[in-house]
XYZ file of C-alpha atoms in Angstrom:
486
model
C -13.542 104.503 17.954
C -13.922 105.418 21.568
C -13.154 102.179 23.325
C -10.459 101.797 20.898
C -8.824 105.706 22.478
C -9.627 104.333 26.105
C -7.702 101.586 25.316
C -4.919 103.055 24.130
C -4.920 105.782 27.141
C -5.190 102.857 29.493
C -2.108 100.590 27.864
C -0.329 103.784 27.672
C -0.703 104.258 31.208
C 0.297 101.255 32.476
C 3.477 101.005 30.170
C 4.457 104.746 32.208
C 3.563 103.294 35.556
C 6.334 100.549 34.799
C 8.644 103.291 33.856
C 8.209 104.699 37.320
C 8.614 101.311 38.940
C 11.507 100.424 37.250
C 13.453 103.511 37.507
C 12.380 103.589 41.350
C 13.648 100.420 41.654
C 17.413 101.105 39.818
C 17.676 104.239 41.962
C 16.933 102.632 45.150
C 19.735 100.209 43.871
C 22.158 102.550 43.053
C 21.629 104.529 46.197
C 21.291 101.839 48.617
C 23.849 98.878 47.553
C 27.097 99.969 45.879
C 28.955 97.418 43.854
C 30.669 94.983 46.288
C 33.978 96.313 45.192
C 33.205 99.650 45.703
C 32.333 99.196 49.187
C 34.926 97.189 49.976
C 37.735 99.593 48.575
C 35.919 102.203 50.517
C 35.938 99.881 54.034
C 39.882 99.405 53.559
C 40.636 103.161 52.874
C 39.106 103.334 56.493
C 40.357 100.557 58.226
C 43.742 102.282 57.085
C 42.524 105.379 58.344
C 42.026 103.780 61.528
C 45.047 101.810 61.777
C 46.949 104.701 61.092
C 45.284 106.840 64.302
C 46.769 103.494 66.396
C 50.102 103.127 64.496
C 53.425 102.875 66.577
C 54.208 106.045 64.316
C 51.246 108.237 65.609
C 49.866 107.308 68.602
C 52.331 107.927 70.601
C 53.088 111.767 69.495
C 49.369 112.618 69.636
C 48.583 113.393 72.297
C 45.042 113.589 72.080
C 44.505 109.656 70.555
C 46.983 109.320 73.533
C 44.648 110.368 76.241
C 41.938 108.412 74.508
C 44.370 105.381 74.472
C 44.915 105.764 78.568
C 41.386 106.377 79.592
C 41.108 102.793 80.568
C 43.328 99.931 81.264
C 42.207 97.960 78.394
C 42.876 100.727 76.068
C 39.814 100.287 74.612
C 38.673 103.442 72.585
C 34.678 104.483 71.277
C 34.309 103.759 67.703
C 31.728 107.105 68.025
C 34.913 109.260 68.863
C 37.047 108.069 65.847
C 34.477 108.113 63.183
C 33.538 111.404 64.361
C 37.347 112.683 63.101
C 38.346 115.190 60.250
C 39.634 112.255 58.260
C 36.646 110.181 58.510
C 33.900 112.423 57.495
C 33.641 110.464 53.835
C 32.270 107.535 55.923
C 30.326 109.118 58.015
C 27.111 109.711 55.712
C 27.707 105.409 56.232
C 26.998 104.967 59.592
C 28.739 103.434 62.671
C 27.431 99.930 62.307
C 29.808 100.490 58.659
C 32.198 101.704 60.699
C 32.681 98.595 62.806
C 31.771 96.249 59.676
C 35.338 98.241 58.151
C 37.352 97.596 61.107
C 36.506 94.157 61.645
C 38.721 93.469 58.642
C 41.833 94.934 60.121
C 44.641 92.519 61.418
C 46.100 95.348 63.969
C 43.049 96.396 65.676
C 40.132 94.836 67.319
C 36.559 95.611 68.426
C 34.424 94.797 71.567
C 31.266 92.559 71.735
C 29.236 95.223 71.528
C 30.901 97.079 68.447
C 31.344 100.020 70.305
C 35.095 100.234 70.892
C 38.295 99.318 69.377
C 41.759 99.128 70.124
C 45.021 97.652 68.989
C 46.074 94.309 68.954
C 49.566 95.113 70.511
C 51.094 97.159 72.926
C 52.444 100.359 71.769
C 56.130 99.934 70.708
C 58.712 102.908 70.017
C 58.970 102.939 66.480
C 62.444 102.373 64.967
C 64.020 102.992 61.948
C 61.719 105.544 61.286
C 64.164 108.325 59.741
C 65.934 105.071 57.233
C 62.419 104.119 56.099
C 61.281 107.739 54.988
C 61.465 109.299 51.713
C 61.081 112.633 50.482
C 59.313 113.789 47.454
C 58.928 116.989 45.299
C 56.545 118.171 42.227
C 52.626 117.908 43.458
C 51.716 121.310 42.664
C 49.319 123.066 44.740
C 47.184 121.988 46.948
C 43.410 121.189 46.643
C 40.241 119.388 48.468
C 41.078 116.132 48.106
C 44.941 115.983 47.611
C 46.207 114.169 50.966
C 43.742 111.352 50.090
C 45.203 110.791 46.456
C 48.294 111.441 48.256
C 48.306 108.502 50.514
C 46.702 105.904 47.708
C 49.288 106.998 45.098
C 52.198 106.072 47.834
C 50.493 103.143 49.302
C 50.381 101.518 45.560
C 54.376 101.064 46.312
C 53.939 99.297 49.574
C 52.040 100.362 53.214
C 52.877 103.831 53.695
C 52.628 104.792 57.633
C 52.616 108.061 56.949
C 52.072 111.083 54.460
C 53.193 114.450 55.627
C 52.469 117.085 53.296
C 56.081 120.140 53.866
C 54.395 123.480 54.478
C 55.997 126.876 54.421
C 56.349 128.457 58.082
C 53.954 130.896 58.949
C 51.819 130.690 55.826
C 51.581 126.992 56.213
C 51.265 127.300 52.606
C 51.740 123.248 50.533
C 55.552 123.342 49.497
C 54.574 120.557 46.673
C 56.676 118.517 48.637
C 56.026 115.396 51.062
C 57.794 113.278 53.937
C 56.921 109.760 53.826
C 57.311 106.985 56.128
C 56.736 103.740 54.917
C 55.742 100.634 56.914
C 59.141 98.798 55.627
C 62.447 98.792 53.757
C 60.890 96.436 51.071
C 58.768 99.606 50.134
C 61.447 101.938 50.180
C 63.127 100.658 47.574
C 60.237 99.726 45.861
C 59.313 103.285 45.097
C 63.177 104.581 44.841
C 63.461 102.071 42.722
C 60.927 102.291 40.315
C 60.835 101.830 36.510
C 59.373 103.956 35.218
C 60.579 106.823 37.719
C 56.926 107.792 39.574
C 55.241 110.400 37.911
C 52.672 113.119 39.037
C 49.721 114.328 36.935
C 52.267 113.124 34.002
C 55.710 115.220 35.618
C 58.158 112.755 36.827
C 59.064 113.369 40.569
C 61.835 114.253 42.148
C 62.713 111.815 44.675
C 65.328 110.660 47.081
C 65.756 108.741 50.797
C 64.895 111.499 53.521
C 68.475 111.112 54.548
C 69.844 111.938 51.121
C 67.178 115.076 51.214
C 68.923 116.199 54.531
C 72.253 115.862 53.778
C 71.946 117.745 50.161
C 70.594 120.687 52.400
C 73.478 120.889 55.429
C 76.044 121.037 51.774
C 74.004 123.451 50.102
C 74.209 125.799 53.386
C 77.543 124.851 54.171
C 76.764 123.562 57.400
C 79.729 121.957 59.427
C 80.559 120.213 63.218
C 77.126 121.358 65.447
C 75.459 123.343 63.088
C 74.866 120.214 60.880
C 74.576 117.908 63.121
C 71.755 120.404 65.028
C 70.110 120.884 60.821
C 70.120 116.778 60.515
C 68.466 116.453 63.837
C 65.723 118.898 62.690
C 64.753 117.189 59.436
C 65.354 113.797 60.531
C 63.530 113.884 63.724
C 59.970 112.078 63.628
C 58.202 114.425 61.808
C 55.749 115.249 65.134
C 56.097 118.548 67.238
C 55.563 118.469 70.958
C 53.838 115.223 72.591
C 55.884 112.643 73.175
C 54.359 109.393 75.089
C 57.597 107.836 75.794
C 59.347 110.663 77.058
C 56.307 111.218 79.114
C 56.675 108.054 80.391
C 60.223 107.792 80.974
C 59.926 111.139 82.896
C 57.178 109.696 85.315
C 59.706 106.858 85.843
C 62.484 108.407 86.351
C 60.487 110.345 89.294
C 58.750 107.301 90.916
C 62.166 105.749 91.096
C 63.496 108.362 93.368
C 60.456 108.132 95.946
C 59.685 111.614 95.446
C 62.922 113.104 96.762
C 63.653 115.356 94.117
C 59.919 115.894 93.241
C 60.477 119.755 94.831
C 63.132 120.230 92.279
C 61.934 123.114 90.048
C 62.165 122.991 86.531
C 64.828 125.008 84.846
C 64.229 127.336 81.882
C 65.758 129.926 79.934
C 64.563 132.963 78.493
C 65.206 133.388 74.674
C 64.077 135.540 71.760
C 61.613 136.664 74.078
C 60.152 132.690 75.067
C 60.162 131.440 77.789
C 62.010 127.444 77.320
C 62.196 124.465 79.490
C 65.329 123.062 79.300
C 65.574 119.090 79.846
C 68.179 117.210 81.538
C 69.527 115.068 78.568
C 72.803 115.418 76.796
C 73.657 118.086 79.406
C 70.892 120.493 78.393
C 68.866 120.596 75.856
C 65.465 121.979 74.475
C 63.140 120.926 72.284
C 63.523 122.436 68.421
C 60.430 123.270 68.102
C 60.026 125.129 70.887
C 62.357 127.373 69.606
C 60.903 130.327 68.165
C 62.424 131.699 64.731
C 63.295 135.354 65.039
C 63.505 136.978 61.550
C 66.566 139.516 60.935
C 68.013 138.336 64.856
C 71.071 137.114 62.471
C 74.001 138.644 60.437
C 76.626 136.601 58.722
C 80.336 138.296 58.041
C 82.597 137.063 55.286
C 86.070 138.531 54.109
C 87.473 137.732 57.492
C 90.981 136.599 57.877
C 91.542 133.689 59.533
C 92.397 134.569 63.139
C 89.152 137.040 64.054
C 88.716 137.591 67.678
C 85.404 137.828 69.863
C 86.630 141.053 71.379
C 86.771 142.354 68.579
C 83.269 142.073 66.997
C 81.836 142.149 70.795
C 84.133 145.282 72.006
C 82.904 147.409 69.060
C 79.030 146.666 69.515
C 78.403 146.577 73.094
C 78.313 150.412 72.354
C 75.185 149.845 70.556
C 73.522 146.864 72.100
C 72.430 146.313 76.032
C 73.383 142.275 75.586
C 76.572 141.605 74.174
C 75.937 139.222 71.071
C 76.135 135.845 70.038
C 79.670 134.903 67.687
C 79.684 131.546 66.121
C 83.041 131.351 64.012
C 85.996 128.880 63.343
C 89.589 129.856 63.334
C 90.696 129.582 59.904
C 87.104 130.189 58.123
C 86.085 133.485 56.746
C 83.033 133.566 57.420
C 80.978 133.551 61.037
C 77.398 135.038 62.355
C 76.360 136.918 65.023
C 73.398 136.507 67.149
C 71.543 139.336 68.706
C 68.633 139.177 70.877
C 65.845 140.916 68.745
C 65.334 141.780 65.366
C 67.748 144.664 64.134
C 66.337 147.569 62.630
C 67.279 149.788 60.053
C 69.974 151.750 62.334
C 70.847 148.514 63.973
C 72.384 147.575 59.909
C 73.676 150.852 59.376
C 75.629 150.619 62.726
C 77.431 147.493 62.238
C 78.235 148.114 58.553
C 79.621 151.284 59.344
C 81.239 150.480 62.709
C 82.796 146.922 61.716
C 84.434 147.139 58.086
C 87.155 144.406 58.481
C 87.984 141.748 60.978
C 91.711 140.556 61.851
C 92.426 143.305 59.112
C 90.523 142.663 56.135
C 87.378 144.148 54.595
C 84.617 141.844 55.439
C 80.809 142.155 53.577
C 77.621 141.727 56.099
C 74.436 140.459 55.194
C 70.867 138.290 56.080
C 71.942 134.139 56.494
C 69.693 131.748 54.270
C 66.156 131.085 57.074
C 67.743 127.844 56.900
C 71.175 128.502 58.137
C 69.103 131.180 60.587
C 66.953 128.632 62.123
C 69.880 126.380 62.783
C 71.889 128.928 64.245
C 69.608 130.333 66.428
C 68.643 126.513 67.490
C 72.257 126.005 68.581
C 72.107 129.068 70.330
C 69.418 128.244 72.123
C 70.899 125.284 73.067
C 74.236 126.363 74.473
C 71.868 128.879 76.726
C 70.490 125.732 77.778
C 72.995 124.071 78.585
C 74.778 127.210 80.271
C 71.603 127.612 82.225
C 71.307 123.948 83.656
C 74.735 123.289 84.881
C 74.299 126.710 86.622
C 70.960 125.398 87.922
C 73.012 121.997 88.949
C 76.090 123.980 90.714
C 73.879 125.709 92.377
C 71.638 122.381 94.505
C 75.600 120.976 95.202
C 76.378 124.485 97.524
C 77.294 123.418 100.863
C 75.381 124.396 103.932
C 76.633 127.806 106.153
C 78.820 126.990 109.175
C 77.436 128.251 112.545
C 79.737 130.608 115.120
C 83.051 129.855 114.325
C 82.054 126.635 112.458
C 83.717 124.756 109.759
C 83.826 124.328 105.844
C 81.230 123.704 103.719
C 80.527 120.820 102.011
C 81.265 119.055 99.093
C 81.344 121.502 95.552
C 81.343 125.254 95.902
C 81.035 125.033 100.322
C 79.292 127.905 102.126
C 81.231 130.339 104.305
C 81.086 130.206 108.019
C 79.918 132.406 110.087
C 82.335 134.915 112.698
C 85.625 133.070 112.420
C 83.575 130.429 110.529
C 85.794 128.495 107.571
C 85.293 128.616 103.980
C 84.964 125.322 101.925
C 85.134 124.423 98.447
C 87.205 127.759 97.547
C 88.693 126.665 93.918
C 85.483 125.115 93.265
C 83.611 128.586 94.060
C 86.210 130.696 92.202
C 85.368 128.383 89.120
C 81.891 128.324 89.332
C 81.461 132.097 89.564
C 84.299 133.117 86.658
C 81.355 130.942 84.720
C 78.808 132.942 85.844
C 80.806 136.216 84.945
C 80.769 134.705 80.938
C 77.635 134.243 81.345
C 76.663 137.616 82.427
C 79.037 139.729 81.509
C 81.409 140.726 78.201
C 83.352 137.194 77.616
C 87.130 138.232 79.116
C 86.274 140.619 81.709
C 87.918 139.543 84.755
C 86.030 139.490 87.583
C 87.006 139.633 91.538
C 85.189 138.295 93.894
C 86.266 139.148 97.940
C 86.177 135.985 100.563
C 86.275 136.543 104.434
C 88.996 135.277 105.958
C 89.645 131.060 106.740
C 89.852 131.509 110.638
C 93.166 130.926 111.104
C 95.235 133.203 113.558
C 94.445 136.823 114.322
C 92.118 136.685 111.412
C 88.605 137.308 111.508
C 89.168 140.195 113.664
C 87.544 143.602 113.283
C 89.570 146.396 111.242
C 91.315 143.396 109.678
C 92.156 143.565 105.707
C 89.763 141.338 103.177
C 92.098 139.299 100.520
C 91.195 139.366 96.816
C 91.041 135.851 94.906
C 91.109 136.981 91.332
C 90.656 134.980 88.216
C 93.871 133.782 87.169
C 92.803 132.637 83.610
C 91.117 134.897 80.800
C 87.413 133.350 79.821
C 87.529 132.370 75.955
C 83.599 130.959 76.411
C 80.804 132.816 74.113
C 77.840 132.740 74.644
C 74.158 134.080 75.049
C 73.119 135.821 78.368
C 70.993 133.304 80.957
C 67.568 135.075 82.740
């Protein structure tokens, strides 16, 4: 009866030690070697993680992958530094000897003997197109761990999508439920505007249309006309990237080794606004970057009511009583509407002033109130930009002065000439009378006139002591508006 227990113990035993062995073994399985097309789905969302660090749409506008790019000549870049990104942290538990397995499969980048850096197959191209082959997309919901992931495979299921941008809310940065995306080509663009059935999210169909569709619904919900529109398009339909831009970067350092450093002591120009301090670059005349533009809330007021004819004297002569900088007047003859641009946010008193103080323009009762942010941030983006441009051809007139005459010397020289010295001549008179009525808008109340006294041009019995000093004065009224230059 014994032996027969022992026995029993012992078989027992044995058939619990194969448990143990066996379930060892599946675990070790599980843990060790995913199914083939696990790991492969899981290589490619890399490699596309990858490729998308290197893609003619990012690289260039980040600037940190930019400086990583330019270390060396070769462009070659550690595989250590990229896996050790935000967006790679689901492979990292992998390993880097995964990593380089991954990216071995890609057909726009390449890696070293060693497996220790990669790079892209191509030189870096400016990407075109980029605004035609975007979409825009509403109805995710809020956001949560995870979504920008699902994000990109639920677009990429349409065709390669370069890019993903999930719309935030400004200051809050808060998900809008909204996205921007770029695809890789038209072919996918049409594929998902196209689809049947419509794409759905989470079972909620989407609302969906071509980014420039998206932009130009907006400028006709605002109302936006001429600049103000085309200023609103150029700040949706821009790349989608704020700040670093490789090729201006490198069309700036061209531009300067071309001239041999002659203009290299040439000081940049900038402009104070809303209390920033902007540079203002030399293309189209002046201009500034939008996002360098801060957003002032409650800077803005918007009249309507008007009759067709309002003047800027008239909103501007009532509230320079109130405010040290005369404002800002964007309007249209024949509209009746306009807004007004002030240089801080108005308070309380500020409102009650110009309610109480301006009641009607060109004789009818007008209503005041807050624009839409929209309307706000493209207003106050044009006025920016007229500062700039204001502020650079000052910058400009000013390099072209001519040089001073010596005792009794001649004119100046070409553009607004400098004055001579005792008996010295004066050159470029018309030229300086112009340039400084432009200063006096700029400075001063649009339509003031402004005199300016000139020493005499050396002719006979002039430049004497006790002798009189003519007056030029402006012969034509300024009609330019504008914000004040510091």
């Amino acid at each position: 009866m014994s032996t027969t227990a022992a026995e029993l113990t012992k078989e027992a035993k044995t058939r619990d030690e194969a448990k143990v062995d066996d379930a060892k073994s599946t675990e070790a399985s599980t843990t060790v070697e995913p199914s083939a097309d696990e790991d492969q789905d899981k290589m490619l969302r890399a490699v596309r993680q990858v490729e998308f660090y290197f893609a003619d749409s990012n690289l260039p506008f980040d600037k940190f992958m930019w400086t990583l790019h330019t270390a060396n000549a070769e462009h070659w870049v550690p595989v250590k530094t990229v896996a050790s990104f935000k967006r790679m942290r689901d492979f990292q538990p992998l390993g880097l000897e995964w990593v380089v397995k991954a990216l071995k499969l890609s057909e726009d980048l390449e890696v070293d003997e060693a497996g220790e850096n990669v790079r892209r197959r191509t030189e870096v191209q400016p990407p075109k197109g980029q605004f035609e082959r975007s979409i825009y997309a509403k109805g995710f919901g809020k956001e949560d761990p995870g979504l920008q992931t699902r994000l990109e495979d639920f677009f990429n299921k349409y065709g390669k999508a370069n890019a993903v941008r999930m719309r935030r809310a400004d200051g809050t940065k808060e998900f809008k439920g909204s996205v921007f995306v770029e695809f890789a080509d038209f072919k996918s663009v049409d594929a998902f505007l196209n689809a049947d059935p419509k794409p759905t999210w989470e079972g909620e169909e989407l609302l969906i249309m071509s980014k420039e569709a998206y932009c130009d619904m907006k400028i006709k919900e605002k109302g936006l006309t001429g600049k103000a529109a085309d200023l609103r398009r150029q700040s949706i339909g821009g790349p989608g990237r704020k700040g670093f831009n490789a090729f201006t970067e490198m069309a700036a350092k061209e531009k300067g080794g071309d001239k041999k450093g002659k203009d290299k002591s040439k000081p940049d120009v900038y402009v104070e606004f809303m209390g920033s301090k902007i540079r203002v670059h030399e293309e189209d005349g002046g201009s500034i970057k939008p996002e360098d533009v801060p957003f002032v809330k409650g800077a803005s007021l918007k009249f309507d009511g008007a009759g067709d004819d309002v003047s800027f004297d008239e909103i501007k002569g009532t509230l320079k009583e109130r405010f040290a900088r005369a404002p800002f007047v964007k309007y249209n003859k024949g509209d009746s509407w306009g807004l007004v641009g002030f240089d801080k946010t108005l308070s309380e008193e500020d409102l009650t002033y110009v309610k109480e103080n301006l009641k009607k323009l060109s004789g009818k009762d007008i209503s005041w109130s807050l624009p839409e942010e929209d309307e706000d941030r493209a207003f106050q983006l044009e006025r920016a930009t007229s500062t700039a441009k204001r502020a650079l051809s000052f910058s400009q007139n000013r390099d072209s002065r001519g040089g001073r005459g010596g005792r009794g010397g001649g004119r100046g020289g070409r553009g607004r000439g400098g004055r001579g010295g005792r008996g010295g001549g004066r050159g470029g008179a018309r030229s300086a009378e112009k340039s400084n009525a432009t200063m006096a808008a700029d400075s001063e109340q649009a339509g003031e006139k402004r005199k300016r006294a000139v020493e005499p041009d050396g002719g006979p019995n002039m430049g004497l002591r006790g002798q009189g000093v003519p007056v030029i004065q402006s012969s034509k009224k300024a009609k330019t508006d504008g914000e004040a230059v510091s």
